[in-house]
mmCIF file with all atom_site columns, C-alpha atoms in Angstrom:
data_model
loop_
_atom_site.group_PDB
_atom_site.id
_atom_site.type_symbol
_atom_site.label_atom_id
_atom_site.label_alt_id
_atom_site.label_comp_id
_atom_site.label_asym_id
_atom_site.label_entity_id
_atom_site.label_seq_id
_atom_site.pdbx_PDB_ins_code
_atom_site.Cartn_x
_atom_site.Cartn_y
_atom_site.Cartn_z
_atom_site.occupancy
_atom_site.B_iso_or_equiv
_atom_site.pdbx_formal_charge
_atom_site.auth_seq_id
_atom_site.auth_comp_id
_atom_site.auth_asym_id
_atom_site.auth_atom_id
_atom_site.pdbx_PDB_model_num
ATOM 1   C CA . GLN A 1 1   ? -0.077  -0.005 0.043   1.00 0.00 ? 136 GLN A CA 1
ATOM 2   C CA . VAL A 1 2   ? 1.242   3.393  -0.857  1.00 0.00 ? 137 VAL A CA 1
ATOM 3   C CA . LYS A 1 3   ? 2.009   5.571  1.930   1.00 0.00 ? 138 LYS A CA 1
ATOM 4   C CA . LEU A 1 4   ? 2.750   9.590  1.681   1.00 0.00 ? 139 LEU A CA 1
ATOM 5   C CA . VAL A 1 5   ? 4.196   11.453 4.604   1.00 0.00 ? 140 VAL A CA 1
ATOM 6   C CA . GLU A 1 6   ? 4.487   15.325 4.144   1.00 0.00 ? 141 GLU A CA 1
ATOM 7   C CA . SER A 1 7   ? 6.896   17.505 6.192   1.00 0.00 ? 142 SER A CA 1
ATOM 8   C CA . GLY A 1 8   ? 8.052   21.048 6.209   1.00 0.00 ? 143 GLY A CA 1
ATOM 9   C CA . GLY A 1 9   ? 5.004   23.094 6.892   1.00 0.00 ? 144 GLY A CA 1
ATOM 10  C CA . GLY A 1 10  ? 5.122   26.021 9.292   1.00 0.00 ? 145 GLY A CA 1
ATOM 11  C CA . LEU A 1 11  ? 4.586   29.841 9.740   1.00 0.00 ? 146 LEU A CA 1
ATOM 12  C CA . VAL A 1 12  ? 6.307   32.088 7.403   1.00 0.00 ? 147 VAL A CA 1
ATOM 13  C CA . GLN A 1 13  ? 6.486   35.808 6.780   1.00 0.00 ? 148 GLN A CA 1
ATOM 14  C CA . ALA A 1 14  ? 5.158   36.877 2.987   1.00 0.00 ? 149 ALA A CA 1
ATOM 15  C CA . GLY A 1 15  ? 7.984   37.040 0.849   1.00 0.00 ? 150 GLY A CA 1
ATOM 16  C CA . LYS A 1 16  ? 10.024  34.427 2.373   1.00 0.00 ? 151 LYS A CA 1
ATOM 17  C CA . SER A 1 17  ? 10.297  30.626 1.105   1.00 0.00 ? 152 SER A CA 1
ATOM 18  C CA . LEU A 1 18  ? 9.541   27.234 2.307   1.00 0.00 ? 153 LEU A CA 1
ATOM 19  C CA . GLN A 1 19  ? 9.992   23.714 1.116   1.00 0.00 ? 154 GLN A CA 1
ATOM 20  C CA . LEU A 1 20  ? 7.599   21.152 1.598   1.00 0.00 ? 155 LEU A CA 1
ATOM 21  C CA . SER A 1 21  ? 8.679   17.327 1.241   1.00 0.00 ? 156 SER A CA 1
ATOM 22  C CA . CYS A 1 22  ? 6.636   14.171 0.730   1.00 0.00 ? 157 CYS A CA 1
ATOM 23  C CA . VAL A 1 23  ? 8.161   10.715 1.328   1.00 0.00 ? 158 VAL A CA 1
ATOM 24  C CA . PHE A 1 24  ? 6.800   7.979  -0.729  1.00 0.00 ? 159 PHE A CA 1
ATOM 25  C CA . SER A 1 25  ? 6.846   4.325  0.292   1.00 0.00 ? 160 SER A CA 1
ATOM 26  C CA . GLY A 1 26  ? 4.983   1.050  -0.499  1.00 0.00 ? 161 GLY A CA 1
ATOM 27  C CA . SER A 1 27  ? 5.388   0.678  -4.135  1.00 0.00 ? 162 SER A CA 1
ATOM 28  C CA . THR A 1 28  ? 7.959   1.609  -7.094  1.00 0.00 ? 163 THR A CA 1
ATOM 29  C CA . PHE A 1 29  ? 8.358   5.424  -6.819  1.00 0.00 ? 164 PHE A CA 1
ATOM 30  C CA . GLY A 1 30  ? 9.051   5.726  -10.586 1.00 0.00 ? 165 GLY A CA 1
ATOM 31  C CA . ASP A 1 31  ? 5.750   4.431  -11.639 1.00 0.00 ? 166 ASP A CA 1
ATOM 32  C CA . TYR A 1 32  ? 3.578   7.305  -10.068 1.00 0.00 ? 167 TYR A CA 1
ATOM 33  C CA . ALA A 1 33  ? 2.776   10.625 -10.898 1.00 0.00 ? 168 ALA A CA 1
ATOM 34  C CA . LEU A 1 34  ? 3.296   12.880 -7.688  1.00 0.00 ? 169 LEU A CA 1
ATOM 35  C CA . ALA A 1 35  ? 1.284   15.977 -7.278  1.00 0.00 ? 170 ALA A CA 1
ATOM 36  C CA . TRP A 1 36  ? 0.793   18.657 -4.738  1.00 0.00 ? 171 TRP A CA 1
ATOM 37  C CA . PHE A 1 37  ? -2.890  19.998 -3.838  1.00 0.00 ? 172 PHE A CA 1
ATOM 38  C CA . ARG A 1 38  ? -3.819  22.643 -1.326  1.00 0.00 ? 173 ARG A CA 1
ATOM 39  C CA . GLN A 1 39  ? -6.939  23.467 0.686   1.00 0.00 ? 174 GLN A CA 1
ATOM 40  C CA . PRO A 1 40  ? -7.126  27.279 1.784   1.00 0.00 ? 175 PRO A CA 1
ATOM 41  C CA . PRO A 1 41  ? -9.352  27.939 4.974   1.00 0.00 ? 176 PRO A CA 1
ATOM 42  C CA . GLY A 1 42  ? -12.895 27.647 3.855   1.00 0.00 ? 177 GLY A CA 1
ATOM 43  C CA . LYS A 1 43  ? -12.331 26.741 0.363   1.00 0.00 ? 178 LYS A CA 1
ATOM 44  C CA . GLU A 1 44  ? -12.257 23.709 -1.887  1.00 0.00 ? 179 GLU A CA 1
ATOM 45  C CA . ARG A 1 45  ? -9.002  21.775 -2.453  1.00 0.00 ? 180 ARG A CA 1
ATOM 46  C CA . GLU A 1 46  ? -6.946  22.887 -5.398  1.00 0.00 ? 181 GLU A CA 1
ATOM 47  C CA . PHE A 1 47  ? -4.270  21.810 -7.661  1.00 0.00 ? 182 PHE A CA 1
ATOM 48  C CA . VAL A 1 48  ? -0.910  23.117 -7.421  1.00 0.00 ? 183 VAL A CA 1
ATOM 49  C CA . ALA A 1 49  ? 1.625   21.068 -9.232  1.00 0.00 ? 184 ALA A CA 1
ATOM 50  C CA . VAL A 1 50  ? 2.371   17.661 -10.408 1.00 0.00 ? 185 VAL A CA 1
ATOM 51  C CA . SER A 1 51  ? 5.475   15.712 -11.509 1.00 0.00 ? 186 SER A CA 1
ATOM 52  C CA . ARG A 1 52  ? 4.745   12.917 -14.187 1.00 0.00 ? 187 ARG A CA 1
ATOM 53  C CA . PRO A 1 53  ? 7.061   9.859  -13.913 1.00 0.00 ? 188 PRO A CA 1
ATOM 54  C CA . PHE A 1 54  ? 7.677   9.288  -17.607 1.00 0.00 ? 189 PHE A CA 1
ATOM 55  C CA . GLY A 1 55  ? 9.426   12.040 -19.331 1.00 0.00 ? 190 GLY A CA 1
ATOM 56  C CA . GLY A 1 56  ? 9.797   14.085 -16.290 1.00 0.00 ? 191 GLY A CA 1
ATOM 57  C CA . ASP A 1 57  ? 6.846   16.560 -17.417 1.00 0.00 ? 192 ASP A CA 1
ATOM 58  C CA . THR A 1 58  ? 5.844   18.941 -14.627 1.00 0.00 ? 193 THR A CA 1
ATOM 59  C CA . TYR A 1 59  ? 2.893   21.232 -14.789 1.00 0.00 ? 194 TYR A CA 1
ATOM 60  C CA . TYR A 1 60  ? 1.584   24.040 -12.287 1.00 0.00 ? 195 TYR A CA 1
ATOM 61  C CA . ALA A 1 61  ? -1.349  25.956 -11.456 1.00 0.00 ? 196 ALA A CA 1
ATOM 62  C CA . ASP A 1 62  ? -1.313  29.508 -12.726 1.00 0.00 ? 197 ASP A CA 1
ATOM 63  C CA . SER A 1 63  ? -0.960  30.671 -8.790  1.00 0.00 ? 198 SER A CA 1
ATOM 64  C CA . ALA A 1 64  ? 2.315   28.678 -8.546  1.00 0.00 ? 199 ALA A CA 1
ATOM 65  C CA . LYS A 1 65  ? 3.855   29.429 -11.740 1.00 0.00 ? 200 LYS A CA 1
ATOM 66  C CA . ASP A 1 66  ? 7.108   31.389 -11.633 1.00 0.00 ? 201 ASP A CA 1
ATOM 67  C CA . ARG A 1 67  ? 7.277   30.971 -7.757  1.00 0.00 ? 202 ARG A CA 1
ATOM 68  C CA . PHE A 1 68  ? 6.947   27.256 -6.909  1.00 0.00 ? 203 PHE A CA 1
ATOM 69  C CA . THR A 1 69  ? 8.823   24.390 -8.204  1.00 0.00 ? 204 THR A CA 1
ATOM 70  C CA . ILE A 1 70  ? 8.150   20.562 -7.795  1.00 0.00 ? 205 ILE A CA 1
ATOM 71  C CA . SER A 1 71  ? 11.211  18.220 -8.145  1.00 0.00 ? 206 SER A CA 1
ATOM 72  C CA . ARG A 1 72  ? 11.675  14.626 -7.365  1.00 0.00 ? 207 ARG A CA 1
ATOM 73  C CA . GLU A 1 73  ? 14.670  12.933 -5.574  1.00 0.00 ? 208 GLU A CA 1
ATOM 74  C CA . ARG A 1 74  ? 14.442  9.542  -6.895  1.00 0.00 ? 209 ARG A CA 1
ATOM 75  C CA . ALA A 1 75  ? 17.357  8.006  -4.547  1.00 0.00 ? 210 ALA A CA 1
ATOM 76  C CA . GLU A 1 76  ? 14.963  9.167  -1.650  1.00 0.00 ? 211 GLU A CA 1
ATOM 77  C CA . ALA A 1 77  ? 11.526  8.467  -2.877  1.00 0.00 ? 212 ALA A CA 1
ATOM 78  C CA . THR A 1 78  ? 10.911  11.994 -2.180  1.00 0.00 ? 213 THR A CA 1
ATOM 79  C CA . VAL A 1 79  ? 8.848   14.816 -4.045  1.00 0.00 ? 214 VAL A CA 1
ATOM 80  C CA . ASN A 1 80  ? 9.481   18.538 -2.973  1.00 0.00 ? 215 ASN A CA 1
ATOM 81  C CA . LEU A 1 81  ? 7.831   21.499 -3.402  1.00 0.00 ? 216 LEU A CA 1
ATOM 82  C CA . GLN A 1 82  ? 9.968   24.650 -2.939  1.00 0.00 ? 217 GLN A CA 1
ATOM 83  C CA . MET A 1 83  ? 7.680   27.668 -2.700  1.00 0.00 ? 218 MET A CA 1
ATOM 84  C CA . ASN A 1 84  ? 9.374   31.386 -2.988  1.00 0.00 ? 219 ASN A CA 1
ATOM 85  C CA . ASN A 1 85  ? 7.820   34.700 -2.499  1.00 0.00 ? 220 ASN A CA 1
ATOM 86  C CA . LEU A 1 86  ? 5.064   33.113 -0.452  1.00 0.00 ? 221 LEU A CA 1
ATOM 87  C CA . LYS A 1 87  ? 1.856   35.327 -0.245  1.00 0.00 ? 222 LYS A CA 1
ATOM 88  C CA . PRO A 1 88  ? -0.839  35.460 2.535   1.00 0.00 ? 223 PRO A CA 1
ATOM 89  C CA . GLU A 1 89  ? -3.227  34.025 -0.044  1.00 0.00 ? 224 GLU A CA 1
ATOM 90  C CA . ASP A 1 90  ? -0.785  30.765 -0.058  1.00 0.00 ? 225 ASP A CA 1
ATOM 91  C CA . THR A 1 91  ? -1.958  29.863 3.385   1.00 0.00 ? 226 THR A CA 1
ATOM 92  C CA . ALA A 1 92  ? -3.579  26.444 3.305   1.00 0.00 ? 227 ALA A CA 1
ATOM 93  C CA . VAL A 1 93  ? -3.221  22.786 4.252   1.00 0.00 ? 228 VAL A CA 1
ATOM 94  C CA . TYR A 1 94  ? -0.842  21.239 1.622   1.00 0.00 ? 229 TYR A CA 1
ATOM 95  C CA . TYR A 1 95  ? -1.496  17.703 0.479   1.00 0.00 ? 230 TYR A CA 1
ATOM 96  C CA . CYS A 1 96  ? 0.772   15.155 -1.487  1.00 0.00 ? 231 CYS A CA 1
ATOM 97  C CA . ALA A 1 97  ? -1.056  12.895 -3.702  1.00 0.00 ? 232 ALA A CA 1
ATOM 98  C CA . ALA A 1 98  ? 0.112   10.012 -5.871  1.00 0.00 ? 233 ALA A CA 1
ATOM 99  C CA . ARG A 1 99  ? -1.369  8.079  -9.145  1.00 0.00 ? 234 ARG A CA 1
ATOM 100 C CA . ARG A 1 100 ? 0.315   5.043  -10.793 1.00 0.00 ? 235 ARG A CA 1
ATOM 101 C CA . GLU A 1 101 ? 0.842   5.679  -14.302 1.00 0.00 ? 236 GLU A CA 1
ATOM 102 C CA . GLN A 1 102 ? 1.767   3.273  -17.107 1.00 0.00 ? 237 GLN A CA 1
ATOM 103 C CA . LEU A 1 103 ? 3.842   4.130  -20.280 1.00 0.00 ? 238 LEU A CA 1
ATOM 104 C CA . PHE A 1 104 ? 1.817   5.018  -23.091 1.00 0.00 ? 239 PHE A CA 1
ATOM 105 C CA . GLY A 1 105 ? -1.306  4.622  -20.808 1.00 0.00 ? 240 GLY A CA 1
ATOM 106 C CA . ALA A 1 106 ? -4.595  6.446  -21.045 1.00 0.00 ? 241 ALA A CA 1
ATOM 107 C CA . SER A 1 107 ? -4.610  10.245 -20.421 1.00 0.00 ? 242 SER A CA 1
ATOM 108 C CA . TYR A 1 108 ? -6.265  11.683 -17.508 1.00 0.00 ? 243 TYR A CA 1
ATOM 109 C CA . ASN A 1 109 ? -6.683  15.104 -15.924 1.00 0.00 ? 244 ASN A CA 1
ATOM 110 C CA . TYR A 1 110 ? -3.679  15.694 -13.644 1.00 0.00 ? 245 TYR A CA 1
ATOM 111 C CA . ASN A 1 111 ? -5.100  18.765 -12.116 1.00 0.00 ? 246 ASN A CA 1
ATOM 112 C CA . SER A 1 112 ? -8.119  16.935 -10.769 1.00 0.00 ? 247 SER A CA 1
ATOM 113 C CA . GLN A 1 113 ? -8.103  15.465 -7.055  1.00 0.00 ? 248 GLN A CA 1
ATOM 114 C CA . THR A 1 114 ? -10.516 12.588 -8.412  1.00 0.00 ? 249 THR A CA 1
ATOM 115 C CA . SER A 1 115 ? -7.422  11.271 -10.602 1.00 0.00 ? 250 SER A CA 1
ATOM 116 C CA . TYR A 1 116 ? -5.270  10.509 -7.572  1.00 0.00 ? 251 TYR A CA 1
ATOM 117 C CA . ASN A 1 117 ? -5.646  7.345  -5.483  1.00 0.00 ? 252 ASN A CA 1
ATOM 118 C CA . PHE A 1 118 ? -3.245  8.259  -2.689  1.00 0.00 ? 253 PHE A CA 1
ATOM 119 C CA . TRP A 1 119 ? -2.941  10.979 -0.221  1.00 0.00 ? 254 TRP A CA 1
ATOM 120 C CA . GLY A 1 120 ? -0.930  12.110 2.493   1.00 0.00 ? 255 GLY A CA 1
ATOM 121 C CA . GLN A 1 121 ? -2.195  13.761 5.801   1.00 0.00 ? 256 GLN A CA 1
ATOM 122 C CA . GLY A 1 122 ? -1.360  17.251 5.099   1.00 0.00 ? 257 GLY A CA 1
ATOM 123 C CA . ALA A 1 123 ? 0.883   19.912 6.042   1.00 0.00 ? 258 ALA A CA 1
ATOM 124 C CA . GLN A 1 124 ? -0.163  23.420 7.239   1.00 0.00 ? 259 GLN A CA 1
ATOM 125 C CA . VAL A 1 125 ? 1.547   26.263 5.695   1.00 0.00 ? 260 VAL A CA 1
ATOM 126 C CA . THR A 1 126 ? 0.409   29.729 7.211   1.00 0.00 ? 261 THR A CA 1
ATOM 127 C CA . VAL A 1 127 ? 1.869   32.956 5.563   1.00 0.00 ? 262 VAL A CA 1
ATOM 128 C CA . SER A 1 128 ? 1.719   36.202 7.723   1.00 0.00 ? 263 SER A CA 1
ATOM 129 C CA . SER A 1 129 ? 1.498   39.528 6.124   1.00 0.00 ? 264 SER A CA 1
#
């Protein structure tokens, strides 16, 4: 069974940086798309970024482009989310999610939470103004 454990959340001032990490276990890391979603207070969960396993493609929500970077550390089976120039509106619980892919498999909506089978417990990020 796939298990995802996030770490690195906390309280940070606007304009500062923070890195979230998600450790993957229970299956073959290289077969999974790994994504970050977030849920701001009182709002729906939303897509942030995804790293796909074959070809290394990454995709970002508009709110994350140019400020956030998703990356994989294969040797440690970890996916990171480097967040720079944080804003108060980035305050949310951040979740790591995983979906097994197959080479030349069917396409899917990588920005939809329903596309992912496995979820971490979440990490709180609070950005003060």
